[in-house]
XYZ file of C-alpha atoms in Angstrom:
502
model
C 52.736 167.893 92.677
C 50.638 170.694 93.668
C 47.545 167.426 95.082
C 47.546 165.624 97.812
C 45.744 162.557 97.976
C 42.755 163.257 100.009
C 40.510 159.458 99.497
C 42.493 158.090 103.164
C 41.854 161.580 104.877
C 38.060 161.570 104.559
C 35.525 160.542 106.952
C 34.188 157.942 105.938
C 29.559 159.067 105.569
C 27.627 157.317 103.505
C 26.531 159.289 100.460
C 30.097 160.744 100.243
C 32.579 158.470 98.821
C 32.152 159.908 95.560
C 33.957 162.724 97.114
C 37.680 161.199 97.813
C 39.114 162.381 94.384
C 42.199 164.639 93.643
C 42.187 168.262 95.397
C 43.639 171.473 95.222
C 46.800 171.941 97.917
C 44.870 174.823 99.201
C 41.512 172.580 99.510
C 43.150 169.762 101.707
C 42.242 170.529 105.000
C 38.996 172.140 104.237
C 37.942 169.207 102.782
C 39.619 167.053 105.217
C 37.137 168.169 108.099
C 33.944 169.024 105.882
C 32.126 165.968 105.607
C 31.241 166.113 109.591
C 33.739 165.756 111.294
C 35.238 168.044 113.400
C 39.271 168.438 114.164
C 40.084 166.083 117.701
C 41.645 168.589 120.272
C 42.583 166.026 122.375
C 45.757 163.322 121.713
C 44.479 160.216 120.687
C 44.168 156.818 122.333
C 45.699 155.812 119.283
C 48.541 157.995 119.156
C 49.612 157.629 122.789
C 49.511 153.545 122.479
C 52.143 154.133 119.911
C 54.442 156.690 121.611
C 53.914 154.243 124.528
C 55.385 150.847 122.309
C 57.977 153.253 120.592
C 59.361 154.485 124.217
C 59.859 151.254 125.006
C 63.106 150.885 123.340
C 64.444 153.874 125.610
C 64.316 151.449 128.739
C 67.448 149.357 127.422
C 69.811 152.569 127.506
C 67.644 153.780 131.620
C 68.526 149.846 132.774
C 71.848 149.216 131.564
C 73.374 152.807 133.284
C 71.805 151.761 136.915
C 72.142 148.414 137.418
C 75.692 148.605 136.161
C 75.848 151.694 139.185
C 75.744 148.507 141.582
C 76.731 145.258 139.739
C 80.298 147.158 138.898
C 81.432 146.606 142.204
C 80.924 143.304 142.418
C 81.876 142.493 138.926
C 85.463 144.290 140.167
C 85.353 141.666 143.269
C 84.311 138.552 141.403
C 87.167 138.623 138.473
C 89.274 141.080 140.211
C 88.949 143.973 138.029
C 91.733 147.051 138.882
C 89.466 150.829 138.734
C 90.605 151.051 134.888
C 89.701 147.865 133.886
C 86.694 148.268 135.782
C 86.399 152.324 134.471
C 86.768 150.710 130.363
C 83.649 148.572 131.470
C 81.441 151.418 131.805
C 82.443 153.549 129.589
C 82.761 151.175 126.496
C 79.053 150.516 125.707
C 78.526 154.118 125.890
C 81.324 154.867 123.849
C 79.754 152.011 121.214
C 76.613 153.061 121.601
C 77.363 156.182 120.055
C 78.634 154.788 116.703
C 75.522 152.783 117.168
C 73.382 156.049 117.000
C 75.699 157.483 114.401
C 75.032 154.046 112.259
C 71.260 154.204 112.980
C 71.091 157.499 111.287
C 71.036 156.061 108.099
C 69.882 152.605 108.802
C 66.427 154.333 110.005
C 66.646 155.878 106.534
C 67.006 152.884 104.278
C 65.196 150.192 106.627
C 62.285 152.372 108.216
C 61.452 153.409 112.170
C 59.952 150.303 112.503
C 62.647 147.609 111.405
C 65.012 150.020 113.143
C 63.863 149.381 116.790
C 63.604 145.492 116.196
C 66.775 145.445 115.294
C 67.736 147.482 118.771
C 65.832 145.055 120.570
C 66.919 142.212 118.882
C 70.765 143.428 119.548
C 70.475 144.637 123.142
C 69.308 140.701 123.315
C 71.949 139.365 121.776
C 74.332 141.317 124.188
C 72.261 141.129 127.554
C 73.102 137.240 127.092
C 76.552 137.171 126.850
C 76.747 139.288 129.665
C 75.199 137.355 132.282
C 77.018 134.248 131.511
C 80.179 135.941 130.626
C 83.103 133.408 132.591
C 85.641 136.183 132.123
C 86.549 140.064 131.366
C 87.193 139.791 127.850
C 83.847 137.976 127.472
C 82.557 140.520 129.467
C 83.490 143.143 126.925
C 81.940 141.792 123.962
C 78.571 141.241 125.704
C 79.103 145.372 126.231
C 80.375 145.807 123.027
C 76.825 144.344 121.569
C 74.905 146.019 123.837
C 76.577 149.358 123.515
C 75.176 149.478 119.728
C 71.688 148.210 120.587
C 71.140 150.768 123.010
C 72.723 153.738 120.737
C 70.199 152.176 118.269
C 67.502 152.127 120.794
C 68.381 155.708 121.930
C 67.983 157.559 118.554
C 64.893 155.800 117.375
C 62.220 156.271 119.840
C 61.962 159.693 120.055
C 62.821 160.082 116.347
C 59.656 158.128 115.465
C 57.188 160.003 118.498
C 58.463 163.494 116.833
C 57.292 162.124 113.289
C 54.135 160.649 114.375
C 52.974 163.749 116.672
C 50.702 166.582 115.932
C 53.226 169.817 116.592
C 50.642 170.556 120.243
C 51.664 167.604 122.233
C 55.095 166.941 119.880
C 57.506 168.522 123.689
C 55.673 166.355 126.081
C 55.075 163.085 123.426
C 58.966 162.894 122.644
C 60.192 163.673 126.601
C 58.192 160.053 127.617
C 61.752 158.755 125.656
C 63.986 160.469 129.132
C 60.903 159.422 131.429
C 61.073 155.854 130.064
C 65.138 155.553 130.335
C 65.227 157.189 133.836
C 62.851 154.486 135.136
C 64.889 151.966 134.042
C 67.549 153.687 135.521
C 65.811 153.547 138.498
C 64.453 150.064 137.844
C 67.996 149.011 137.695
C 68.824 150.447 141.213
C 66.609 148.476 142.094
C 67.228 145.108 140.728
C 70.616 146.269 142.324
C 69.299 146.465 145.945
C 66.655 143.346 145.323
C 69.727 141.352 144.193
C 72.442 142.867 146.535
C 72.237 140.072 148.504
C 72.934 136.875 146.823
C 76.580 135.295 146.103
C 79.156 137.222 144.630
C 79.236 135.109 141.594
C 75.230 135.143 140.106
C 73.458 138.308 141.963
C 75.739 140.973 138.898
C 74.090 138.632 136.755
C 71.035 138.445 138.174
C 71.064 142.179 138.035
C 72.187 141.859 133.839
C 70.166 139.177 132.939
C 66.327 140.154 133.938
C 67.410 143.252 131.570
C 66.320 140.750 129.049
C 62.829 141.318 129.729
C 62.028 144.910 127.844
C 63.547 144.249 124.298
C 61.294 140.934 124.218
C 58.175 142.981 125.528
C 59.621 145.075 122.764
C 59.341 142.340 120.505
C 56.242 141.565 121.431
C 54.416 144.950 120.901
C 56.138 145.952 117.151
C 53.391 144.124 115.267
C 50.530 147.382 116.033
C 52.929 150.026 115.498
C 52.693 151.940 112.356
C 55.375 153.222 110.515
C 56.636 156.661 110.653
C 54.053 158.952 107.846
C 57.803 160.903 107.057
C 59.531 158.459 105.729
C 56.884 156.729 104.024
C 56.351 159.846 102.553
C 60.073 159.716 101.512
C 59.413 156.722 99.769
C 56.270 156.862 98.227
C 53.772 155.164 100.244
C 51.374 158.887 100.352
C 48.378 156.407 101.131
C 49.625 154.449 103.815
C 50.881 157.932 105.395
C 48.108 159.436 105.828
C 46.336 156.498 106.969
C 48.509 157.327 110.400
C 48.383 161.263 109.888
C 44.826 160.743 110.011
C 45.051 157.932 113.423
C 47.113 159.930 114.739
C 46.228 163.475 113.653
C 42.933 165.602 113.883
C 42.121 165.634 109.938
C 43.403 169.825 109.366
C 46.739 169.036 110.308
C 46.663 165.680 108.662
C 45.995 167.092 105.306
C 48.211 169.849 105.824
C 51.257 167.402 106.970
C 51.002 165.473 104.389
C 50.602 168.614 101.463
C 54.053 169.565 103.022
C 55.972 166.502 103.089
C 54.692 165.165 99.107
C 55.900 168.851 98.308
C 59.408 168.827 100.309
C 59.543 165.540 98.881
C 60.252 166.569 95.512
C 63.349 168.025 97.131
C 64.681 165.629 99.359
C 67.075 162.872 97.243
C 69.941 163.874 99.855
C 73.756 163.131 97.993
C 76.139 162.346 99.926
C 77.703 166.316 98.939
C 74.511 167.860 100.265
C 74.541 165.947 103.491
C 78.906 167.080 103.851
C 78.345 170.486 103.037
C 74.596 171.746 104.027
C 73.240 175.634 102.964
C 74.372 177.999 105.604
C 70.421 177.592 107.251
C 70.324 173.584 107.492
C 74.154 173.993 108.688
C 72.865 176.224 111.659
C 70.658 173.636 112.991
C 72.670 171.010 112.544
C 75.091 172.193 115.010
C 72.487 173.393 117.444
C 70.971 170.177 117.723
C 74.712 168.390 117.804
C 75.874 171.020 119.564
C 73.532 170.924 121.995
C 73.233 166.968 122.568
C 76.945 167.138 123.320
C 76.304 169.726 125.922
C 73.842 167.671 127.932
C 76.578 164.854 128.752
C 79.473 167.635 128.950
C 78.027 168.431 132.857
C 78.764 165.641 133.936
C 75.085 163.707 134.244
C 77.011 160.412 133.428
C 79.423 160.753 136.342
C 76.965 160.973 138.739
C 74.888 158.316 137.560
C 77.615 155.874 137.700
C 79.417 157.005 140.594
C 77.145 157.845 143.161
C 78.331 154.814 145.987
C 82.237 156.352 144.888
C 80.879 160.211 145.706
C 79.358 159.336 148.812
C 81.845 156.766 150.024
C 84.678 159.203 149.544
C 82.903 161.613 151.918
C 82.612 159.186 154.485
C 79.320 156.460 153.945
C 81.243 153.909 153.491
C 77.703 151.319 153.851
C 77.375 149.504 150.058
C 73.342 148.857 150.907
C 73.389 153.016 152.239
C 74.943 154.143 148.855
C 72.513 152.089 147.691
C 69.639 153.478 149.316
C 70.992 156.959 148.309
C 71.184 155.922 144.799
C 67.854 155.427 144.793
C 67.094 158.318 146.398
C 68.938 160.289 143.225
C 66.914 157.803 140.730
C 63.861 158.862 142.596
C 63.972 162.670 142.111
C 65.536 162.429 138.855
C 62.309 160.115 137.282
C 59.850 163.263 139.869
C 61.315 165.481 137.511
C 60.735 163.601 134.221
C 57.226 164.888 134.480
C 57.718 168.407 135.630
C 59.035 168.598 132.027
C 56.733 167.390 130.277
C 53.988 169.276 131.698
C 56.305 172.242 130.952
C 57.871 172.192 127.618
C 54.461 172.273 125.794
C 54.135 175.601 127.721
C 56.954 177.325 128.532
C 59.148 176.128 125.910
C 62.196 174.094 124.867
C 64.592 177.254 124.638
C 63.881 178.587 128.298
C 64.023 174.969 129.829
C 67.011 174.130 128.143
C 68.550 177.380 129.988
C 67.167 177.358 133.214
C 68.440 173.588 133.638
C 71.742 174.717 132.695
C 71.714 177.303 135.679
C 70.410 174.840 137.950
C 72.943 172.368 137.184
C 75.793 174.516 137.262
C 74.785 175.938 140.967
C 74.171 172.100 142.482
C 77.743 171.348 141.101
C 79.072 174.467 142.367
C 77.597 173.682 146.268
C 78.903 170.078 145.380
C 82.604 171.169 144.802
C 83.077 173.568 148.133
C 80.506 171.086 149.752
C 83.799 168.410 148.903
C 86.436 171.051 149.701
C 85.601 173.250 152.813
C 82.264 171.144 154.885
C 82.777 167.646 154.064
C 78.913 166.554 155.269
C 77.261 163.745 153.317
C 74.168 165.380 154.158
C 74.597 168.428 152.167
C 76.215 166.371 149.048
C 72.998 164.182 148.257
C 70.427 167.204 148.692
C 73.668 168.516 145.994
C 73.649 165.028 143.582
C 69.500 165.184 143.891
C 68.867 168.920 143.036
C 71.217 168.559 139.610
C 69.542 165.146 138.702
C 66.255 167.861 139.274
C 67.582 170.502 137.098
C 69.280 168.107 135.025
C 65.314 166.106 134.476
C 63.850 169.303 134.141
C 65.072 170.411 131.593
C 68.318 168.857 129.608
C 68.287 165.241 130.007
C 64.225 165.101 127.994
C 64.147 168.291 126.093
C 67.636 167.524 124.233
C 65.944 165.220 122.130
C 63.206 167.191 121.896
C 64.863 169.485 120.722
C 67.448 166.833 118.608
C 63.968 165.142 117.185
C 62.919 168.721 115.760
C 65.300 170.670 114.436
C 67.140 168.679 112.053
C 65.416 169.208 108.248
C 64.003 165.608 107.028
C 66.457 165.882 104.098
C 69.476 165.723 106.887
C 67.051 164.037 109.993
C 68.303 160.934 109.592
C 72.171 162.250 109.234
C 71.269 164.985 112.201
C 70.379 162.366 114.732
C 72.947 159.998 115.052
C 75.998 162.672 114.667
C 74.070 164.364 117.549
C 73.511 160.273 119.040
C 77.527 159.711 118.656
C 77.912 163.146 120.012
C 76.115 162.957 123.065
C 76.805 159.134 123.929
C 80.781 159.289 123.357
C 80.689 162.633 125.530
C 79.274 160.268 127.376
C 81.508 157.014 127.526
C 84.248 159.385 127.724
C 82.819 161.068 131.377
C 81.615 157.403 132.672
C 85.480 156.076 131.756
C 87.305 159.063 132.983
C 85.544 159.995 136.586
C 87.847 158.409 138.532
C 90.698 158.821 137.071
C 89.970 162.445 136.600
C 88.853 162.839 140.079
C 92.453 161.342 141.753
C 94.151 164.337 138.948
C 92.307 166.951 140.016
C 91.238 166.475 143.187
C 86.728 165.312 144.036
C 86.361 169.602 144.018
C 88.308 170.276 140.806
C 86.586 167.089 138.331
C 82.803 169.085 140.162
C 84.685 172.486 140.031
C 85.367 171.286 135.963
C 81.670 169.866 135.155
C 80.607 173.422 136.973
C 82.032 175.353 133.994
C 81.314 173.579 131.539
C 77.207 173.455 132.849
C 78.458 177.753 132.617
C 79.788 176.847 128.809
C 76.051 175.138 128.212
C 73.905 178.646 129.408
C 75.978 180.085 127.235
C 75.828 178.120 123.873
C 71.970 177.926 124.735
C 72.058 180.962 124.956
C 73.680 181.638 121.728
C 72.671 179.403 119.390
C 69.829 176.846 120.146
C 66.700 178.378 118.839
C 62.505 178.262 120.430
C 60.450 175.160 118.745
C 57.541 175.276 121.023
C 54.023 175.063 118.687
C 55.201 174.534 115.379
C 55.158 171.449 112.807
C 58.194 169.518 112.004
C 57.836 170.877 108.065
C 57.120 174.979 109.453
C 60.632 174.326 111.819
C 62.464 173.204 108.879
C 60.915 176.891 106.920
C 62.010 178.885 109.038
C 65.059 178.015 110.249
C 66.393 176.652 107.884
C 66.228 180.038 105.976
C 63.473 179.542 103.495
C 59.824 181.305 104.010
C 57.681 178.700 102.866
C 58.665 174.722 102.157
C 57.453 175.124 98.893
C 60.109 178.211 98.039
C 63.381 175.023 97.642
C 61.604 173.502 95.772
C 60.314 176.262 93.018
C 64.322 177.113 93.580
C 65.018 173.591 92.282
C 62.226 172.953 89.260
C 63.020 176.544 88.167
C 66.744 175.934 87.878
C 66.312 172.714 86.737
C 66.939 170.518 89.361
C 64.188 168.736 89.038
C 62.561 167.043 86.122
C-alpha cells in the first residue's frame, strides 16, 4: 500500500535500467528526478495537444447556443410557431443537457473519460442530423432532445478531463480552455447565422444547424491520440498506464507525488451509494461550493442575453434583423476576447477573486441595462451594457465556474459532483432560456433585468461566504485541506484502523 511503481516514471538513461524498482513513498519524487533529468518548467507540447483535442467538445454547446439565436427566427417563420413554442424549442436543449450532464458523471466513472468524449460526439451528431432534416416542429423537438443529451455530456467531460490531466501550476488556465472553445463555438454560430441569412427561408436555417455536425466529426477523428485520465486509470488499478500519462504531462517530481497520492487515496475509494448521498461534513462543504457556483453562473441571466440579444435590441428600436445580427456578433466577440483575460489571471490572482470581481461587474451592467430600458431607451447604451456584462462574465464566472467545479470535488465524489453541478447549471440555463420572453412580458424589460441584477448580487454574497481559494494546489491537496483532513493519507489510516479496509 505504501509503495509506488517508479518503473514508468524513471527517465530512460543507459546503465540505469536496473534502478527501476519499487521504492518507498518518500523516495519516489527524488528517484524520479535523480537519474539526470531536471523537472520540466514549461507546459509540455503533449499536454497542450491533449487539452486542445479534449476541449473541442465544448464547441458543441457553444455552436448550438450561437446558431439558434438567429436560426430560431427563421424556424419560427418557417413552421409558424408561437412565442411559447419558440421558447420551448430554445430552452429544451439546455434542460436536457442538465440530465445529460447528470448521467455523464456516472458514465465517465464507469467507462472512462475518453470514451465519454466519443459518446458525447456521437449523440450530438445524431441530434444535429434530425434537426437539419426536420419536416415539422415535433421532429425538430426530438432532435433538440437528443442534441441536449450530447451537449450535457460534452460540457462536463472537457473540464473534468483537463483538470485531471493538468499540473497544478497551470491547471486553471488549461481548464479555462473549455470556456474559450465554448465561446468560439458561440461566435461561429453567430457567423453562420450571418453567412446563411440571405438563403431561402426553408433551407437557410438548415444550413445554419447542419454545419454544426463538423466539430464532433473532428473530435472522433482525433480521439485516437488522446490518453485516458491518469486519475481514472489509478481508480481502475491501471497504475503503470497512469504513471506513463503523468510523466508525459507533468515534471517527474509532480508526477511521482501525484501517483503516490492517488494510490494512497485509492485505498479508500470504494464509494457506496450511501456515501454519495450522505457525505462527510467536509465533503458536503465542497459539494455546496462547487454545485452552488455552477448554479450561480446561470442564475444571473447570461443565457437570456446570449439567446435573445436580437429581441432585446428590437425592443429598443433596432428593428433591422441584419443590424441585430451584427450587434449580436459584437457581443459574442467581446465574450470571446475576455476569456483570454480570465486565462491570464486565473493562476495569478486566483479563482475566488475573479468570481467576486465578475459578480460585481455583472450586477452593475445589468443594473445599467434595467435603468436604460426604464429611463433612457438608448440603443448604443444598451449595446455597451450588454458588452460590459459579457466582458465581466467571460473574465470571471464564465470559465472560473468550471475550474472550481473540476478542482473542488473529492475524487470519490468527482463524477457525481460534476454531474450535479452540470445539472444545476444547465437546468438553470434552460429555465432562463425558455422563460425570458414570458418574464419580460410579466415584469417588463426593466423588471426582468432588475431581477437578474439582484441574482448577480446574490452570487457575489455566495462566493464571499462559501467558495474557497484553490489556486496552485494539486487536486489531492485541495481535497485534503478543504475536505477536513490534514493529509490525503489520514482518511485511509482511519479506515484501516477502524477495520473498514482489508
